[in-house]
PDB file of C-alpha atoms and ligand atoms in Angstrom:
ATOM      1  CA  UNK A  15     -23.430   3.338  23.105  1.00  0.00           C
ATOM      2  CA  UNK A  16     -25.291   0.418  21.513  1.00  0.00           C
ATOM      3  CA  UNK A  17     -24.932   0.134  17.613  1.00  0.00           C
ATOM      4  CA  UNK A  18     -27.248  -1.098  14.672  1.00  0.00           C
ATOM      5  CA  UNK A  19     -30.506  -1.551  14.704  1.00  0.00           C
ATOM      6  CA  UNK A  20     -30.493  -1.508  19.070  1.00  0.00           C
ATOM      7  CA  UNK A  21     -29.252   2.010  18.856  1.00  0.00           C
ATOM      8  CA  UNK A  22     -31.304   4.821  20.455  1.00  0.00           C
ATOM      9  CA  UNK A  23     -32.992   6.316  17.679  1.00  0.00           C
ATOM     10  CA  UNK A  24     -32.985   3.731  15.215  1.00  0.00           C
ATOM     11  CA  UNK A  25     -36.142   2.203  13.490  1.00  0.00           C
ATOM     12  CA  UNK A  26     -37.101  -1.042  15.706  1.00  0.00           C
ATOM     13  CA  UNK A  27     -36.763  -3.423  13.113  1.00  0.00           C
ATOM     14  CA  UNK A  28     -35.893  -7.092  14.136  1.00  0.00           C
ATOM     15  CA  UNK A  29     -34.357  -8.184  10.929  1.00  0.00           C
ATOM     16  CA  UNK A  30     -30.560  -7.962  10.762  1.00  0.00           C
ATOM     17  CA  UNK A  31     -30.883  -6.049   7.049  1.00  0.00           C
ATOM     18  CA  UNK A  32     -34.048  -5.865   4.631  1.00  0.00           C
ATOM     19  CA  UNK A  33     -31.312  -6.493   1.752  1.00  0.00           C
ATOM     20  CA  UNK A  34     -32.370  -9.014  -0.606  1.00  0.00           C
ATOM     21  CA  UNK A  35     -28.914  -9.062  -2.920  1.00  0.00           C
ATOM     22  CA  UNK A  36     -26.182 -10.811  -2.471  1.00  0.00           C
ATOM     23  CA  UNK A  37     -24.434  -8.520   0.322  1.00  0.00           C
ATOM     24  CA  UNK A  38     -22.072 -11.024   1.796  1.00  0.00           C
ATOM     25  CA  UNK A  39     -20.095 -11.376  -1.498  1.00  0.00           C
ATOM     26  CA  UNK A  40     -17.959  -7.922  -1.282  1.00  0.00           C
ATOM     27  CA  UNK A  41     -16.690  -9.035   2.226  1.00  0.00           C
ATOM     28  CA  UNK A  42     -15.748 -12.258   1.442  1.00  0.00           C
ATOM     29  CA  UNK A  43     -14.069 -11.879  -1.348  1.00  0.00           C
ATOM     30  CA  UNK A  44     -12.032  -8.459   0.252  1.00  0.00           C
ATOM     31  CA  UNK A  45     -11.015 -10.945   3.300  1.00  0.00           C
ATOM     32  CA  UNK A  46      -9.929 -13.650   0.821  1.00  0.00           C
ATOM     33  CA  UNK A  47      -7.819 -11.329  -1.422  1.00  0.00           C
ATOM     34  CA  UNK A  48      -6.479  -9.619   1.384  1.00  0.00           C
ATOM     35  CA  UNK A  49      -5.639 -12.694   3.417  1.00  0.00           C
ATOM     36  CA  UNK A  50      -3.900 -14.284   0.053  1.00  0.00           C
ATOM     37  CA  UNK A  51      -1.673 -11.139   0.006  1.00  0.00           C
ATOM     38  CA  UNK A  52      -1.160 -10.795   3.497  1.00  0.00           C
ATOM     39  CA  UNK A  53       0.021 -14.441   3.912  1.00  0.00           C
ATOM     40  CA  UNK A  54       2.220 -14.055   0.828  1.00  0.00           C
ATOM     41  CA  UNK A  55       3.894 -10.638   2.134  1.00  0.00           C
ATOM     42  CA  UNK A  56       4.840 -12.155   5.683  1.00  0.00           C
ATOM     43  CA  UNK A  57       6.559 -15.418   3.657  1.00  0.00           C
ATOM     44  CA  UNK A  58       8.092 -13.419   0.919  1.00  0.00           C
ATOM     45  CA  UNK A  59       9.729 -10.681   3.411  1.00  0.00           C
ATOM     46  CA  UNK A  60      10.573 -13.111   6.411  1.00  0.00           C
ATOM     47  CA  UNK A  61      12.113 -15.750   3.898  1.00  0.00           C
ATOM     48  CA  UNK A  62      15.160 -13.505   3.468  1.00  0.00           C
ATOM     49  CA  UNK A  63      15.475 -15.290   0.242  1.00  0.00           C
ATOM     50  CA  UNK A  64      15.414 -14.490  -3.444  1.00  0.00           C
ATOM     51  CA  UNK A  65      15.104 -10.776  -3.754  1.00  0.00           C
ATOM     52  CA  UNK A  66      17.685  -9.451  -5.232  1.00  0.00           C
ATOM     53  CA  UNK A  67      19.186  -9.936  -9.153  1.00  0.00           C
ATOM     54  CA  UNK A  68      22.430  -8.715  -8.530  1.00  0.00           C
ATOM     55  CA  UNK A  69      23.435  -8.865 -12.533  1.00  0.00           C
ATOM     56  CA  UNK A  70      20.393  -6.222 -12.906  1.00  0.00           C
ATOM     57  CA  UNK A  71      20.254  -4.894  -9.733  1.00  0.00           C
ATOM     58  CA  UNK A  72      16.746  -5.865  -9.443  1.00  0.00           C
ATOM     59  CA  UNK A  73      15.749  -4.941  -5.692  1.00  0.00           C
ATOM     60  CA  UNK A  74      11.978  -6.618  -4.515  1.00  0.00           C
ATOM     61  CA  UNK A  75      10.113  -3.396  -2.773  1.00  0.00           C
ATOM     62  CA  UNK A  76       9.604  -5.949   0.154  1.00  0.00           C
ATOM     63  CA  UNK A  77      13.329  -6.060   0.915  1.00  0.00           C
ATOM     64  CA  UNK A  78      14.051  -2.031   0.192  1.00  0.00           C
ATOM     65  CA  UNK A  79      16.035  -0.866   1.269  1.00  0.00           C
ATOM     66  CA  UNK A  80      18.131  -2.821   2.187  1.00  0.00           C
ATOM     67  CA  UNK A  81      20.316  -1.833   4.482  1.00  0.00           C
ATOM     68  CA  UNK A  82      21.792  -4.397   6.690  1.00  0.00           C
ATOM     69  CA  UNK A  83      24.801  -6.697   6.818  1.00  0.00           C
ATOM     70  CA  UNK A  84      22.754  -9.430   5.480  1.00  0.00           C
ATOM     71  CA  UNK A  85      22.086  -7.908   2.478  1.00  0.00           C
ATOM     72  CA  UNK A  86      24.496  -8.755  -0.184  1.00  0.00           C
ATOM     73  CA  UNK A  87      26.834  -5.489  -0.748  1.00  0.00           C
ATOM     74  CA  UNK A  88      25.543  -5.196  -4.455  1.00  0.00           C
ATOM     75  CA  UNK A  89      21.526  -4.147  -3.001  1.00  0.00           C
ATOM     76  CA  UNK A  90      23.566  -1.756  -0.611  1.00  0.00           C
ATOM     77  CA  UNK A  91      23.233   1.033  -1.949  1.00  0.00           C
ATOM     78  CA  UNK A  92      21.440   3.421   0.439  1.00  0.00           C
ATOM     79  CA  UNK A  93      24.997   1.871   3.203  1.00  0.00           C
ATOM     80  CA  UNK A  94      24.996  -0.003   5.954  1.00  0.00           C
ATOM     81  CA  UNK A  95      22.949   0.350   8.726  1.00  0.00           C
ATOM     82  CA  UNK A  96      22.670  -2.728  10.723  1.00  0.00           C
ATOM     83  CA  UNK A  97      24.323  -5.369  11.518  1.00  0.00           C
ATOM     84  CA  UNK A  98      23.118  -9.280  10.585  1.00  0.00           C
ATOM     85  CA  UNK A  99      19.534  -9.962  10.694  1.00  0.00           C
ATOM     86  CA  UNK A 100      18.388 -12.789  12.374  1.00  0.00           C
ATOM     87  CA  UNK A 101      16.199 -15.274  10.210  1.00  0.00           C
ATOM     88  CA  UNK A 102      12.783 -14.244   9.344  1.00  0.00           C
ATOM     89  CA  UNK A 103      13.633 -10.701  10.339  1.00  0.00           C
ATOM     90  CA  UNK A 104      12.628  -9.069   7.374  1.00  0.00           C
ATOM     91  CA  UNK A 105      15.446  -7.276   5.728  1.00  0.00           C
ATOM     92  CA  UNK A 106      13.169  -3.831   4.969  1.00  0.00           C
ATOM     93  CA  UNK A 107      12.292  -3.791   8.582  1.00  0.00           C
ATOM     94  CA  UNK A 108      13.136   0.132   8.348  1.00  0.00           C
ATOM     95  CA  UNK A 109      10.617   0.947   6.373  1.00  0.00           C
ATOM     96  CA  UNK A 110       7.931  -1.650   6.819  1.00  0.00           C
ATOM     97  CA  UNK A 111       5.899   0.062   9.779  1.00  0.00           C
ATOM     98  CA  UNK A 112       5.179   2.908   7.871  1.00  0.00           C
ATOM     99  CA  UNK A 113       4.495   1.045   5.011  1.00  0.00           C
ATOM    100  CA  UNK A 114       2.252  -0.786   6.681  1.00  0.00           C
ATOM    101  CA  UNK A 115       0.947   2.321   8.736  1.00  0.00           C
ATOM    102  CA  UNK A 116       0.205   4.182   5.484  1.00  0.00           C
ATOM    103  CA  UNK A 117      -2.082   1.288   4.166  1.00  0.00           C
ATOM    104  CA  UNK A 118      -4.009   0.639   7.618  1.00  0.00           C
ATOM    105  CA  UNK A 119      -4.724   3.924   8.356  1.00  0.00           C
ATOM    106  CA  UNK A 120      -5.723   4.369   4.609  1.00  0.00           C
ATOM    107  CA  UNK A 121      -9.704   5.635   3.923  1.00  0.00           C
ATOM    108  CA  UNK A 122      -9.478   2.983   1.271  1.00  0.00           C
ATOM    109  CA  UNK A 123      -8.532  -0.124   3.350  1.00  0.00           C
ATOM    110  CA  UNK A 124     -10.376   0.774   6.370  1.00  0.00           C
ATOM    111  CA  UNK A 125     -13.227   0.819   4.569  1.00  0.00           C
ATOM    112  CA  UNK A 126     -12.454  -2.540   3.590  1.00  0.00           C
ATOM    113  CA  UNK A 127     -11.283  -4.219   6.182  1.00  0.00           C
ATOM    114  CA  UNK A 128     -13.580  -2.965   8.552  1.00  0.00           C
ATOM    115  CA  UNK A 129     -16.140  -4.696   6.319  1.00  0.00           C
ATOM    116  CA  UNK A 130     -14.383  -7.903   5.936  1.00  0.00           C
ATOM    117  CA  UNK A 131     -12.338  -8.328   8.898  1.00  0.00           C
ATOM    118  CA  UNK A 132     -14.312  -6.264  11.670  1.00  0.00           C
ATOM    119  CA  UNK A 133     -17.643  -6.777  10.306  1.00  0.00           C
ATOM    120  CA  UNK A 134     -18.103  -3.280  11.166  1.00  0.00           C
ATOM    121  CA  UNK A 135     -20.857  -3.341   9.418  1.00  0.00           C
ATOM    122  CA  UNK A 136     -20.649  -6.036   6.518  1.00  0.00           C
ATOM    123  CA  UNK A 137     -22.295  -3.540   4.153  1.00  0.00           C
ATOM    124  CA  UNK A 138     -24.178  -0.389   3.933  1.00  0.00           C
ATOM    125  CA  UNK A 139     -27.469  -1.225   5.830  1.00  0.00           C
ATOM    126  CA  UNK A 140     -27.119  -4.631   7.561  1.00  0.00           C
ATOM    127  CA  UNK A 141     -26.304  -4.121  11.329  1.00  0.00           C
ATOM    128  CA  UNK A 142     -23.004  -4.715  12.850  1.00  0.00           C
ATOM    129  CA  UNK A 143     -22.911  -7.495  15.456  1.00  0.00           C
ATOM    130  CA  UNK A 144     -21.080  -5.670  17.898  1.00  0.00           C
ATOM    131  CA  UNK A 145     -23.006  -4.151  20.592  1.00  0.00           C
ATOM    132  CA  UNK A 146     -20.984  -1.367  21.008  1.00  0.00           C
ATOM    133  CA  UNK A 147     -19.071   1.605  18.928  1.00  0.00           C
ATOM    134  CA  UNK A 148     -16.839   4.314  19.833  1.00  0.00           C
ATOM    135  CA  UNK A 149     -15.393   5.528  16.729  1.00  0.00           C
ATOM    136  CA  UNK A 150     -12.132   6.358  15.804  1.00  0.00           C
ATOM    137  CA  UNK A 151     -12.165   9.022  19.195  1.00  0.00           C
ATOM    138  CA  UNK A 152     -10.750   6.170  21.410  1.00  0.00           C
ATOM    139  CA  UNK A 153      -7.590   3.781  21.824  1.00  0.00           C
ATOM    140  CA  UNK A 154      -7.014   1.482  19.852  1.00  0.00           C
ATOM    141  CA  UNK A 155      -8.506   3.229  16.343  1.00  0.00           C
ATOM    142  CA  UNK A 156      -7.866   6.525  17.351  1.00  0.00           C
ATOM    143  CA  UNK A 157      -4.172   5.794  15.366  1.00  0.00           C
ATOM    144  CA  UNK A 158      -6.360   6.367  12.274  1.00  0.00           C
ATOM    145  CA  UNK A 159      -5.341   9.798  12.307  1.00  0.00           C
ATOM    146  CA  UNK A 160      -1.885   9.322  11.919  1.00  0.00           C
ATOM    147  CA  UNK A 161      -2.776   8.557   8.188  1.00  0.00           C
ATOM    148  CA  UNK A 162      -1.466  12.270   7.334  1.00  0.00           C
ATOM    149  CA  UNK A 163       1.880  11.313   9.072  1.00  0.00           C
ATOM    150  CA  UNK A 164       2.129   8.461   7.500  1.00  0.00           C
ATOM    151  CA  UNK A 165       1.609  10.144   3.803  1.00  0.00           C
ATOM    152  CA  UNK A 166       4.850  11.885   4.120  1.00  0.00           C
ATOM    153  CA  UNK A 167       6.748   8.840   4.719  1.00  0.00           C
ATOM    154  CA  UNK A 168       5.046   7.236   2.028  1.00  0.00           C
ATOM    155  CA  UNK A 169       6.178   9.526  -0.366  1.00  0.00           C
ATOM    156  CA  UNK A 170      10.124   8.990   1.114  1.00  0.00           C
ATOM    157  CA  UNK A 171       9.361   5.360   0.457  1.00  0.00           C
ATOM    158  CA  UNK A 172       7.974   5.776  -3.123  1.00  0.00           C
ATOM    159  CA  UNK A 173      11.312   8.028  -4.051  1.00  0.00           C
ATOM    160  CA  UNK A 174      13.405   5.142  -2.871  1.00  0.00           C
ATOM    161  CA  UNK A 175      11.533   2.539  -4.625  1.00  0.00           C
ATOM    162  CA  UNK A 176      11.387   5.176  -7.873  1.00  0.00           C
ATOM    163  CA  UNK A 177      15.419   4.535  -7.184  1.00  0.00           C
ATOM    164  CA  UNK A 178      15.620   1.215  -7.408  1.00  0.00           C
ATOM    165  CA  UNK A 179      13.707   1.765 -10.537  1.00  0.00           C
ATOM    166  CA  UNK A 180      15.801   3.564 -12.031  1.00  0.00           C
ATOM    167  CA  UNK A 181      18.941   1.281 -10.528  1.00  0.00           C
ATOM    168  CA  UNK A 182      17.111  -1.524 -12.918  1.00  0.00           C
ATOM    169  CA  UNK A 183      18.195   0.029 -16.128  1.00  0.00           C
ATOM    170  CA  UNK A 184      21.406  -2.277 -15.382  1.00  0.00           C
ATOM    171  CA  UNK A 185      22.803  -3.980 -18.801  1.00  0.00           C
ATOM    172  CA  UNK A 186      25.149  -7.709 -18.507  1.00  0.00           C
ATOM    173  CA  UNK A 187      27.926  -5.346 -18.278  1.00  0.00           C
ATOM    174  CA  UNK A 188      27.381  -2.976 -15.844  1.00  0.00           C
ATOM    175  CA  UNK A 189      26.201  -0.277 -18.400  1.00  0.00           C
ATOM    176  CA  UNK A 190      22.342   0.620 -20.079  1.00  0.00           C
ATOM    177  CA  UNK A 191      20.071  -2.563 -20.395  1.00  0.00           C
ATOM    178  CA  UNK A 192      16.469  -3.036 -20.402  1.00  0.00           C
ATOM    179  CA  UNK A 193      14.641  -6.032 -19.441  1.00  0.00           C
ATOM    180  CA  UNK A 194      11.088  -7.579 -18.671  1.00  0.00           C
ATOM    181  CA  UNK A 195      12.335  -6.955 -14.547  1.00  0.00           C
ATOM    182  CA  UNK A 196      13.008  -3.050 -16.042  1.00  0.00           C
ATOM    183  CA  UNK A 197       9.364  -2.543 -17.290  1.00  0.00           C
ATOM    184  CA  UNK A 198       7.373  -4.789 -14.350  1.00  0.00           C
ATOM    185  CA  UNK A 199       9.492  -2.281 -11.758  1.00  0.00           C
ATOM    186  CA  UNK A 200       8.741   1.224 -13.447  1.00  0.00           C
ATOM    187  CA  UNK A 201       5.554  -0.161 -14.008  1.00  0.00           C
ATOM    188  CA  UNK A 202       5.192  -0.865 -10.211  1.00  0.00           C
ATOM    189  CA  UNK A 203       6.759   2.491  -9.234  1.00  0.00           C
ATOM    190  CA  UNK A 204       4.574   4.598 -11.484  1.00  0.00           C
ATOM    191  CA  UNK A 205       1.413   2.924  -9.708  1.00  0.00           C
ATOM    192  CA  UNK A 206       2.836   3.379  -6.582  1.00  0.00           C
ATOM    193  CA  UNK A 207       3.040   6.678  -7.181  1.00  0.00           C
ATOM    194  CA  UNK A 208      -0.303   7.176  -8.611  1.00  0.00           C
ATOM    195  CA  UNK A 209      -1.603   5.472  -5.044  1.00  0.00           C
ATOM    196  CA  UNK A 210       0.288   7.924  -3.377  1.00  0.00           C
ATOM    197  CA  UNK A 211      -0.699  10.961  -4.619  1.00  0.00           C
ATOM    198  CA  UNK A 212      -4.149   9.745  -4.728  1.00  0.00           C
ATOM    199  CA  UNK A 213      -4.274  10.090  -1.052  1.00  0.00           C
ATOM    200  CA  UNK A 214      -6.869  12.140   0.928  1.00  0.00           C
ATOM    201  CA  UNK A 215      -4.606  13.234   2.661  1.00  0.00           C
ATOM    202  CA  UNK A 216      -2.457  14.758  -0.212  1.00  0.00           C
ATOM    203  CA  UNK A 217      -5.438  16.000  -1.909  1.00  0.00           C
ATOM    204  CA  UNK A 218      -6.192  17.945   1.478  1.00  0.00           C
ATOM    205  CA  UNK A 219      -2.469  19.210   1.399  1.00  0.00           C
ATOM    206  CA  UNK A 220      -2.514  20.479  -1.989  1.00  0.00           C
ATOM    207  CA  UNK A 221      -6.268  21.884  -2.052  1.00  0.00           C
ATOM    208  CA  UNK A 222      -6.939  22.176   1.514  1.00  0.00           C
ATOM    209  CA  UNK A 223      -8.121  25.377   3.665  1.00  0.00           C
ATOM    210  CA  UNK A 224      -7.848  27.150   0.468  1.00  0.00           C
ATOM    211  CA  UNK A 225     -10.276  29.854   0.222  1.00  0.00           C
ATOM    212  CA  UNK A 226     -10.356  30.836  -3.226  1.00  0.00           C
ATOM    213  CA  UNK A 227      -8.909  28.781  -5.670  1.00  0.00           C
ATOM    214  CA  UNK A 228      -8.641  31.845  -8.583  1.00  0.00           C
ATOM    215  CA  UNK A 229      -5.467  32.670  -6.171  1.00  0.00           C
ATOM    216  CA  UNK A 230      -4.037  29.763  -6.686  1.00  0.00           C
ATOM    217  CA  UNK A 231      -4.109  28.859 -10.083  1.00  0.00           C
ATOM    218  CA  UNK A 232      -1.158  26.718  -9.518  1.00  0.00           C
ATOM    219  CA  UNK A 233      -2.568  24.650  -6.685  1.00  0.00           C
ATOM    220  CA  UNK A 234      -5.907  24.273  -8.147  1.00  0.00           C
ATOM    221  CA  UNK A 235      -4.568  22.527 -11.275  1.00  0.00           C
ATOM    222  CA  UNK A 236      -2.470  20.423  -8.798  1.00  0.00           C
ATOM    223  CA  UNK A 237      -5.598  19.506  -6.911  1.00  0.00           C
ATOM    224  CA  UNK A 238      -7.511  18.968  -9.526  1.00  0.00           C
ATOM    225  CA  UNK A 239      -5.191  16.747 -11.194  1.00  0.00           C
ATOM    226  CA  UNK A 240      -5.002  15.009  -7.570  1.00  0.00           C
ATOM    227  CA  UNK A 241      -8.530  14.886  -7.228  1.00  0.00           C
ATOM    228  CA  UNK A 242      -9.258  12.765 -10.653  1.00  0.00           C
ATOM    229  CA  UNK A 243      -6.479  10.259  -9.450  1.00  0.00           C
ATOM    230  CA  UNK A 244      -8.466  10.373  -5.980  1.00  0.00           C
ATOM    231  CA  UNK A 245     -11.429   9.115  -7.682  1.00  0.00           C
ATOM    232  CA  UNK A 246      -9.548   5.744  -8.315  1.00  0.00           C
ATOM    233  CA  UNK A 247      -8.260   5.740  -5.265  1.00  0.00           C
ATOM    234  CA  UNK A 248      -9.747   2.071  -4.199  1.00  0.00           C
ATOM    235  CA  UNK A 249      -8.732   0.809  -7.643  1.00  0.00           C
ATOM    236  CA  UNK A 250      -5.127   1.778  -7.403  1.00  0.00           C
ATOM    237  CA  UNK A 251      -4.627   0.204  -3.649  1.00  0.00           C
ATOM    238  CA  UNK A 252      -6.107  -3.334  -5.324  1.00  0.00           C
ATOM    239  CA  UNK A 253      -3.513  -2.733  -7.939  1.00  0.00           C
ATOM    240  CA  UNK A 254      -0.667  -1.585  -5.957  1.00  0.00           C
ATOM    241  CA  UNK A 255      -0.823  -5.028  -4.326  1.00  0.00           C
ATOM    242  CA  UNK A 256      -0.992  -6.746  -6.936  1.00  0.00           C
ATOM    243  CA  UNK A 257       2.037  -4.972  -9.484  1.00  0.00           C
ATOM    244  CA  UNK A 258       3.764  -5.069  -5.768  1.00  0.00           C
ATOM    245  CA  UNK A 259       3.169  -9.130  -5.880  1.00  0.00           C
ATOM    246  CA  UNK A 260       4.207  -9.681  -9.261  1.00  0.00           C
ATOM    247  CA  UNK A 261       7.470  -7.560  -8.996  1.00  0.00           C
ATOM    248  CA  UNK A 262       8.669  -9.835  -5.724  1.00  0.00           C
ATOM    249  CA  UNK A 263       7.704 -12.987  -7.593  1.00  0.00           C
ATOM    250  CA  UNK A 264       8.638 -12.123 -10.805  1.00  0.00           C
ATOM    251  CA  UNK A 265      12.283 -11.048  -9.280  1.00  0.00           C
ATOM    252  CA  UNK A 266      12.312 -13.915  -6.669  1.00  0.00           C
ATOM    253  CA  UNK A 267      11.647 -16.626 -10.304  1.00  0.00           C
ATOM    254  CA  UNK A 268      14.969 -14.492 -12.151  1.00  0.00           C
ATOM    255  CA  UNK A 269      16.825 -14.562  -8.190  1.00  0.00           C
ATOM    256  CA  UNK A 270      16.146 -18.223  -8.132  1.00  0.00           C
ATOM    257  CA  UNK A 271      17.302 -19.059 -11.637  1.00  0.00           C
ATOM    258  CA  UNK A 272      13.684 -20.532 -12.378  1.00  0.00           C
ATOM    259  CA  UNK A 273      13.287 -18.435 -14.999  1.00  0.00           C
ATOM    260  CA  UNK A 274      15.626 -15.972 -17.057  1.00  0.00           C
ATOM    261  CA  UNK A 275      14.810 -12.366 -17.494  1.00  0.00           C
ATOM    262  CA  UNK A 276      13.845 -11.295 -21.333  1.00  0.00           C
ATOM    263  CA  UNK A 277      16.701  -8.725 -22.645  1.00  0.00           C
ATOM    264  CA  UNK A 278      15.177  -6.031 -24.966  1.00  0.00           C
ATOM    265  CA  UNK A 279      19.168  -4.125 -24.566  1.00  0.00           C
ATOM    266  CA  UNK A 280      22.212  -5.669 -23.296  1.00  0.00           C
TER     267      UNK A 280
HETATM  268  S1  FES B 308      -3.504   6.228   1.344  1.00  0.00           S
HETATM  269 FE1  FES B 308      -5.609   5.886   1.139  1.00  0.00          FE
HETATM  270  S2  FES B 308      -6.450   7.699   1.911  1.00  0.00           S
HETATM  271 FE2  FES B 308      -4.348   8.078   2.148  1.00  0.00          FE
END
């Protein structure tokens, strides 16, 4: 079926959009931010360097968990699955396709990179180059509906990295400490979680095919609660990325010994 302004029904106007405003701006700046953390992502988790503080046990989310042979035995925690990783493998390969699922299949993101990427369309009333559309009915897009799947492991994957939050309340001496890395990873974890639960598809699991809500008075606080943190949705996957970011670099500076992690305890 033809798309834009050629499709069947459509107004015959020649013009690509009538938009006078600045329309182009949104997409280029999504592709540019998402492009800056994309590239940084691939070198940060196939450098198989710098992600670990051992003395803190201060684990990057791109390398958890970690779980093979190359991992030093200290970030071991969750055993040892594998054996030796081959360079540029990255070392949270076990997770990483359903990270990556849950954020591609994401309302949010497709939104946005369908704009940016796909041009599919730009923004709201200027025609799509493409000359065709099928939807999300059809290989390769019709993945999108794995998005609910991918929610549940998303939720495994935020309870390991809640872990490894927790595994940062490491002191000099094995015991209770608190540091800068401490706060920037609970930080991190709690806006994971926020993203998370923010889901659509968690909002429809809590709230959905519910009939009458005065029956559930349980689940319709739950959704409710759900449904305000839905509202933000967008803003929390732009700042997901970014506390996600500045935990890997902040631990990869301390891993490095480029910088040395503030104490507040031990
Ligand atoms: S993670 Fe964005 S809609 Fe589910």
């Amino acid at each position: 079926m033809e798309s834009g302004t050629a499709a069947p029904g459509r107004a015959s106007i020649p013009a690509r959009t009538l938009r006078t405003d600045n329309w182009r701006k949104a997409p280029i700046v999504t592709f540019t931010l998402l492009s800056i953390w994309v590239l940084y992502a691939l070198v940060r988790t196939v450098s198989q360097r710098n992600y670990f503080v051992e003395q803190y046990h201060y684990l990057s989310p791109f390398s958890s968990p970690c779980v093979s042979a190359s991992c030093p035995s200290g970030a071991r925690d969750f055993g040892t699955w594998f054996g030796h990783f081959p360079p540029f493998v990255p070392l949270a390969l076990l997770v990483l396709p359903f990270l990556l699922g849950f954020r591609l299949t994401c309302y949010y993101y497709r939104r946005a990179y369908y704009r940016s990427f796909w041009q599919s369309p730009p923004a709201c009333a200027v025609a799509e180059p493409h000359q065709r559309y099928s939807g999300e009915t059809k290989f390769p897009l019709i993945f999108q509906n794995l998005q609910r799947y991918f929610f549940g492991a998303a939720v495994l994957i935020s309870l390991i990295n809640s872990y490894d939050a927790i595994r940062a309340f490491q002191g000099k001496d094995g015991g209770l400490g608190i540091g800068l890395g401490t706060l920037i990873m609970v930080v991190n974890v709690v806006l994971l979680w926020a993203y998370t639960v923010s889901c659509h598809s968690c909002r429809h699991i809590i709230g959905g095919r519910v009939r009458s809500f005065s029956r559930y008075p349980m689940r319709y606080k739950a959704w409710t609660f759900v449904s305000r943190l839905n509202a933000k949705h967008m803003q929390l996957a732009w700042t997901t990325l970014l506390t996600l970011m500045i935990t890997d670099a902040y631990i990869g500076l301390v891993a490095s010994g480029a910088i040395s992690d503030p104490r507040f305890y031990n």
